[in-house]
Tab-separated table of C-alpha atoms in Angstrom:
chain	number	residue	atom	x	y	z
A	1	UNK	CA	-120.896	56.913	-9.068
A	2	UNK	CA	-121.827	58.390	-5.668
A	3	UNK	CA	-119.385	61.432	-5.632
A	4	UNK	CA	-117.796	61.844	-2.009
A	5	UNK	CA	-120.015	60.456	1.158
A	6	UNK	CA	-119.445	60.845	4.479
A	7	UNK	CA	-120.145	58.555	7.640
A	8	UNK	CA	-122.048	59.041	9.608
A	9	UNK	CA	-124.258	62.031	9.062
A	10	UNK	CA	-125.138	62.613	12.888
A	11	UNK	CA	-123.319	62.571	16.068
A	12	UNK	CA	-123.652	63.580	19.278
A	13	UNK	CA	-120.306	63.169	22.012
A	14	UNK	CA	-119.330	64.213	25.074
A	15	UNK	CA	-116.501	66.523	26.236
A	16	UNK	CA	-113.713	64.234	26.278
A	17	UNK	CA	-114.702	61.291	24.013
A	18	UNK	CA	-113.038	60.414	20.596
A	19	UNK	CA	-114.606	59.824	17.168
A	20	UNK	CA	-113.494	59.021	13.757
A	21	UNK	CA	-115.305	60.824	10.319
A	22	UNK	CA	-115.073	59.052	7.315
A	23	UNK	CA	-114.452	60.332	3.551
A	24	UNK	CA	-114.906	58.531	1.162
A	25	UNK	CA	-114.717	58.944	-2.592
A	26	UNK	CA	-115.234	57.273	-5.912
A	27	UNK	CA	-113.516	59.960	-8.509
A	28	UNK	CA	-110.262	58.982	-8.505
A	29	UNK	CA	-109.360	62.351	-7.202
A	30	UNK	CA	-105.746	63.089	-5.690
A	31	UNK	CA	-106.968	65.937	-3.319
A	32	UNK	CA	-108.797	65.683	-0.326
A	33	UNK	CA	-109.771	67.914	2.412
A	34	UNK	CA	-111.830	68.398	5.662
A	35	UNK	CA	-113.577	71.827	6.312
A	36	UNK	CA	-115.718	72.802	9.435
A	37	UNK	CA	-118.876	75.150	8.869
A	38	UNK	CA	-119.721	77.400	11.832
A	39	UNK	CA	-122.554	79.954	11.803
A	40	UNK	CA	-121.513	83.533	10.384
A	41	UNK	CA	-118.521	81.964	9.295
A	42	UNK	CA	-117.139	80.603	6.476
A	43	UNK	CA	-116.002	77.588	5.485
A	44	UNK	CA	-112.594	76.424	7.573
A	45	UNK	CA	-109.959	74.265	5.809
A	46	UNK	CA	-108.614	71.929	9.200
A	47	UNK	CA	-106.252	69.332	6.953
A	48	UNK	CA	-106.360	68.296	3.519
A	49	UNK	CA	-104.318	65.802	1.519
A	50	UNK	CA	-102.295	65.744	-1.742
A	51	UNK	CA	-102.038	62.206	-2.293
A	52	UNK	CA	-101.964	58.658	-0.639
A	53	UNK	CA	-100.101	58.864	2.759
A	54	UNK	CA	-99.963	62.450	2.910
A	55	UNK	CA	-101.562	65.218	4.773
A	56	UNK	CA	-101.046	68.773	5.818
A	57	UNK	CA	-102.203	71.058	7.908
A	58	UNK	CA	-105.339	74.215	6.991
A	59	UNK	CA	-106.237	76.853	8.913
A	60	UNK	CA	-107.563	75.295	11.742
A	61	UNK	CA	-105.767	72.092	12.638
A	62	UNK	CA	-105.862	71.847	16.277
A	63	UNK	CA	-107.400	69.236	18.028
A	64	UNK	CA	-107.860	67.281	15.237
A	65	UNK	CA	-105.155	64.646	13.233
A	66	UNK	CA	-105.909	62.980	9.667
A	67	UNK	CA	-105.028	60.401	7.970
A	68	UNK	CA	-104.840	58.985	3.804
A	69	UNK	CA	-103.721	55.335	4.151
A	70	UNK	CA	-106.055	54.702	0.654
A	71	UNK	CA	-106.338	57.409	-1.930
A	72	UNK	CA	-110.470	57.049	-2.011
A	73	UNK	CA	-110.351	57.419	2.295
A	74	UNK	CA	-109.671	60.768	4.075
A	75	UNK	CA	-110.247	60.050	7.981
A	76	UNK	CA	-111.023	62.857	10.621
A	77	UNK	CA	-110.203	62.037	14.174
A	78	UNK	CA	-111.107	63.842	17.087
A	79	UNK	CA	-109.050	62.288	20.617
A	80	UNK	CA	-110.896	64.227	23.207
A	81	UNK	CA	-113.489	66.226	21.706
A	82	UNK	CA	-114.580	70.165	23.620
A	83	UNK	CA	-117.459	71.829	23.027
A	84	UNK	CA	-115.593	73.781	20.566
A	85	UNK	CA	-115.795	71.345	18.464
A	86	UNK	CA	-119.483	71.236	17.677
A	87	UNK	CA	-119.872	71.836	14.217
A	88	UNK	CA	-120.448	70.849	10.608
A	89	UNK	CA	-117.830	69.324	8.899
A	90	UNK	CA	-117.686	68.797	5.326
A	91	UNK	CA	-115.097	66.611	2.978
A	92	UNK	CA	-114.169	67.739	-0.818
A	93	UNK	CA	-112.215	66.147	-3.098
A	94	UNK	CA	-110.503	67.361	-6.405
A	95	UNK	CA	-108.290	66.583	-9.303
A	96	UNK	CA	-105.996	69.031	-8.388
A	97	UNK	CA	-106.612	72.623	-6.551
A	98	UNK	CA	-105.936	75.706	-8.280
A	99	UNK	CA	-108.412	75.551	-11.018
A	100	UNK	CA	-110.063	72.427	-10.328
A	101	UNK	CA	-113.522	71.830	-9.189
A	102	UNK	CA	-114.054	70.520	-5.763
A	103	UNK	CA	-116.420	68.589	-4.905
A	104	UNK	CA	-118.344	68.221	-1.274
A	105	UNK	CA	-119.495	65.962	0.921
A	106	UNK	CA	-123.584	65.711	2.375
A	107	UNK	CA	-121.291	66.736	5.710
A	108	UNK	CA	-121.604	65.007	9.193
A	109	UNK	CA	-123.464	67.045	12.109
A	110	UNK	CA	-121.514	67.312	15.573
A	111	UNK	CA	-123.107	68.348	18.773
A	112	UNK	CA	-120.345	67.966	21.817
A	113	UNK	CA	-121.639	68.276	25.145
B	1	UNK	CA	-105.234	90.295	5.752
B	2	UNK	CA	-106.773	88.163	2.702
B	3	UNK	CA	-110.233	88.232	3.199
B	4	UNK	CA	-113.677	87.638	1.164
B	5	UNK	CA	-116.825	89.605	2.014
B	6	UNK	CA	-120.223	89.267	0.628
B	7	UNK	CA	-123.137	90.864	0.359
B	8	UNK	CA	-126.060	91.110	0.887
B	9	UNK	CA	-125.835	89.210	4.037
B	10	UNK	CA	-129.617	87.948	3.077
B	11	UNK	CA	-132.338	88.390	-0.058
B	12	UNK	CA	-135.678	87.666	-0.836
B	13	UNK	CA	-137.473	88.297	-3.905
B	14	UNK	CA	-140.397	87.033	-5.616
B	15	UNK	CA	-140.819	83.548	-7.991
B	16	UNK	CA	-139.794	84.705	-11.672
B	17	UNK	CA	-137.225	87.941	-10.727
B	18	UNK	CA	-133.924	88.890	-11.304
B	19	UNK	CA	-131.146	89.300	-8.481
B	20	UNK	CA	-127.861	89.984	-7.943
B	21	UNK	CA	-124.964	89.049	-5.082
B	22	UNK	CA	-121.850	90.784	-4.597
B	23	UNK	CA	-118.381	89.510	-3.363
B	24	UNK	CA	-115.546	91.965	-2.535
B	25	UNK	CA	-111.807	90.565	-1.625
B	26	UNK	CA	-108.734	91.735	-0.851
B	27	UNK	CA	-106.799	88.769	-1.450
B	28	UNK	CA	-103.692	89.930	-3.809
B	29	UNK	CA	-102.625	88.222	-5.873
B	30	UNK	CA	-105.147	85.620	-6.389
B	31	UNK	CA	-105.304	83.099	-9.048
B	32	UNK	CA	-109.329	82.265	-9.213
B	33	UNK	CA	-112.637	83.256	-7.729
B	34	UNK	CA	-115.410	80.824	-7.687
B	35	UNK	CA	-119.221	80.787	-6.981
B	36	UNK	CA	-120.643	77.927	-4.666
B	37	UNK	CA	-124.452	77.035	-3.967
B	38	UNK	CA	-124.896	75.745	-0.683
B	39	UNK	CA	-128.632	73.973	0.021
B	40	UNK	CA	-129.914	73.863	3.295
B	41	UNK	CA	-128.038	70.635	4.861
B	42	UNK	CA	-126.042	69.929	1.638
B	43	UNK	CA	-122.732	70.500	0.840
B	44	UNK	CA	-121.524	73.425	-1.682
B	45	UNK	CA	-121.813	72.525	-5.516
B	46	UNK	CA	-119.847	74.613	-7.561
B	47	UNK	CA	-121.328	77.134	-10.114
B	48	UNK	CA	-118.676	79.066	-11.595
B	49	UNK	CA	-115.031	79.152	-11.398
B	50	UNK	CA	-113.183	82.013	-13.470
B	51	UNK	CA	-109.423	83.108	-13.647
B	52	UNK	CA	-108.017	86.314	-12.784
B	53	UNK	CA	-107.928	87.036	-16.413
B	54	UNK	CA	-111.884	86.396	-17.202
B	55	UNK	CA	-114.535	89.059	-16.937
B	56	UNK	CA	-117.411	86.630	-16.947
B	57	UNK	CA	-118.706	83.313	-16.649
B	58	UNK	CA	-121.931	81.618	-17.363
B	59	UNK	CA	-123.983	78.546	-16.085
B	60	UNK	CA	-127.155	78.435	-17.562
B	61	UNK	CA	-129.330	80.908	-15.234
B	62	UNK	CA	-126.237	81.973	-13.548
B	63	UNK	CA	-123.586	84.585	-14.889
B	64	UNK	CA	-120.698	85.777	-12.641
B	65	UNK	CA	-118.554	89.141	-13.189
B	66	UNK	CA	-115.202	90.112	-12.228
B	67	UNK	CA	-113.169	93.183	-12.055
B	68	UNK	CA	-109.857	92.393	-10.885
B	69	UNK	CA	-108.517	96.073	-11.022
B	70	UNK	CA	-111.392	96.839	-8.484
B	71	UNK	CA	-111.659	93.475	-6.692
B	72	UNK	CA	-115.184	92.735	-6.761
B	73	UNK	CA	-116.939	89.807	-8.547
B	74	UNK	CA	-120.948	89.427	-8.536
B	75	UNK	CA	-123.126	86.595	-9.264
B	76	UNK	CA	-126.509	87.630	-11.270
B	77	UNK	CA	-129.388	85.405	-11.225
B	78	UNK	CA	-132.036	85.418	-13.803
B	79	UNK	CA	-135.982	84.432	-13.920
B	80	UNK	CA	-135.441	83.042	-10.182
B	81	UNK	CA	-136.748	79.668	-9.432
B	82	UNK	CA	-138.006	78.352	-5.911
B	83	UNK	CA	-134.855	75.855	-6.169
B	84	UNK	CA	-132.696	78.803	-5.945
B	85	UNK	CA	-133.036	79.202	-2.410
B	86	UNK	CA	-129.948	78.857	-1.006
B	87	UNK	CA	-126.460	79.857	0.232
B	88	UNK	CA	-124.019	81.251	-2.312
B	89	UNK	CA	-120.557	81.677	-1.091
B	90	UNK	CA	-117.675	83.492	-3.088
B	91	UNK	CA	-113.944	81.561	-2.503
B	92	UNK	CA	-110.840	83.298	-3.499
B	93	UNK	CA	-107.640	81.382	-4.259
B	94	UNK	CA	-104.550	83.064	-3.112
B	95	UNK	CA	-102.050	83.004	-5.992
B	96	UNK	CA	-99.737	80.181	-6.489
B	97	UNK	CA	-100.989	78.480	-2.962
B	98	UNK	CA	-103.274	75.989	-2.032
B	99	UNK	CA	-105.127	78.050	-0.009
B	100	UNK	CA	-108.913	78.620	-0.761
B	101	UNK	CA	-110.330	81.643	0.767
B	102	UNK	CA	-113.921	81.824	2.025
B	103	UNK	CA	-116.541	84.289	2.580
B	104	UNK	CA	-119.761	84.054	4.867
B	105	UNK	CA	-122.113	83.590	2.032
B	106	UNK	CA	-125.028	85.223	0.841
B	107	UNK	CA	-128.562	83.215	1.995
B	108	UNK	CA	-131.043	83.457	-0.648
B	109	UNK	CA	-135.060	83.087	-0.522
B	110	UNK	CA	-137.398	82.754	-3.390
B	111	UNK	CA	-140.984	83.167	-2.570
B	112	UNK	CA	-143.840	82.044	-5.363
């Protein structure tokens, strides 16, 4: 049981060039999510997921799009990445959200240039 | 505005002593308030989570407060261990809503 992983752990892109983060996780959960970490700030919800084939929006959506084709598989894509971007991001996963445990991600560094 | 602050910003004590962190909010109404540890490069793990209507909630050396009528929660740690250095972060859920609301975190350093 390896809890939620993500792929890869490091990057490093230029201004302009796309990239795909993988979620990935074993707990049968229906929730999914994708936060960024910055420094002095707190966590940032970008998109999260309900269920299989769905996704919505979080506080800080733009410049990045989502998708849930398989319920275990939460995908984070950036099309043309700015040095705004640079960050870590972290993936959770949970049964449910209002009184449910999440659970995180290792996260996945990015450094745009 | 709905927000979650924490302090101290920063703490270090000494191997074996007790500490405590403190969360304020003013998110209204809100429907839970949990405790996160965050280790350097990891991901959170959660510690507590406890309902508008609890006052306090244990996990083995960890016990977390709240006071709903004044809005504050704290997180007391006891006989600190080197492998509590870390991160804790207070998240607020905003009643009825999916949304999770974080603060900055509190970055904690044991010393033998």
């Amino acid at each position: 049981n390896a809890g939620v992983t993500q792929t890869p752990k490091f990057r490093v892109l230029k201004t302009g060039q796309s990239m795909t983060l993988l979620c990935a996780q074993d707990m049968n959960h229906e929730y999914m999510y994708w936060y960024r970490q910055d420094p002095g700030m707190g966590l940032r919800l970008i998109h999260y997921s309900v269920g299989e084939g769905t996704t919505a929006k979080g506080e800080v959506p733009d410049g990045y799009n989502v998708s849930r084709l398989k319920k275990q598989n939460f995908l984070l894509g950036l099309e043309s990445a700015a040095p705004s971007q640079t960050s870590v991001y972290f993936c959770a996963s949970s049964t449910g959200v209002r009184t449910d445990t999440q659970y995180f991600g290792p996260g996945t560094r990015l450094t745009v240039l | 505005k709905n927000q979650v602050e924490q302090s101290p910003q920063s703490l270090i004590i000494l191997e074996g002593k007790n500490c405590t962190l403190q969360c304020n909010y003013t998110v209204s109404p809100f429907s839970n308030l949990r405790w996160y540890k965050q280790d350097t490069g990891r991901g959170p793990v959660s510690l507590t989570i406890m309902t508008f209507s609890e006052n306090t909630k244990s996990n083995g050396r960890y016990t977390a407060t709240l006071d709903a009528d004044t809005k504050q929660s704290s997180l007391h740690i006891t006989a600190s261990q080197l492998s509590d250095s870390a991160s804790y972060i207070c998240v607020v859920t905003l009643y009825n809503t999916d949304k999770l609301i974080f603060g900055t975190g509190t970055r904690l350093q044991v010393f033998p």
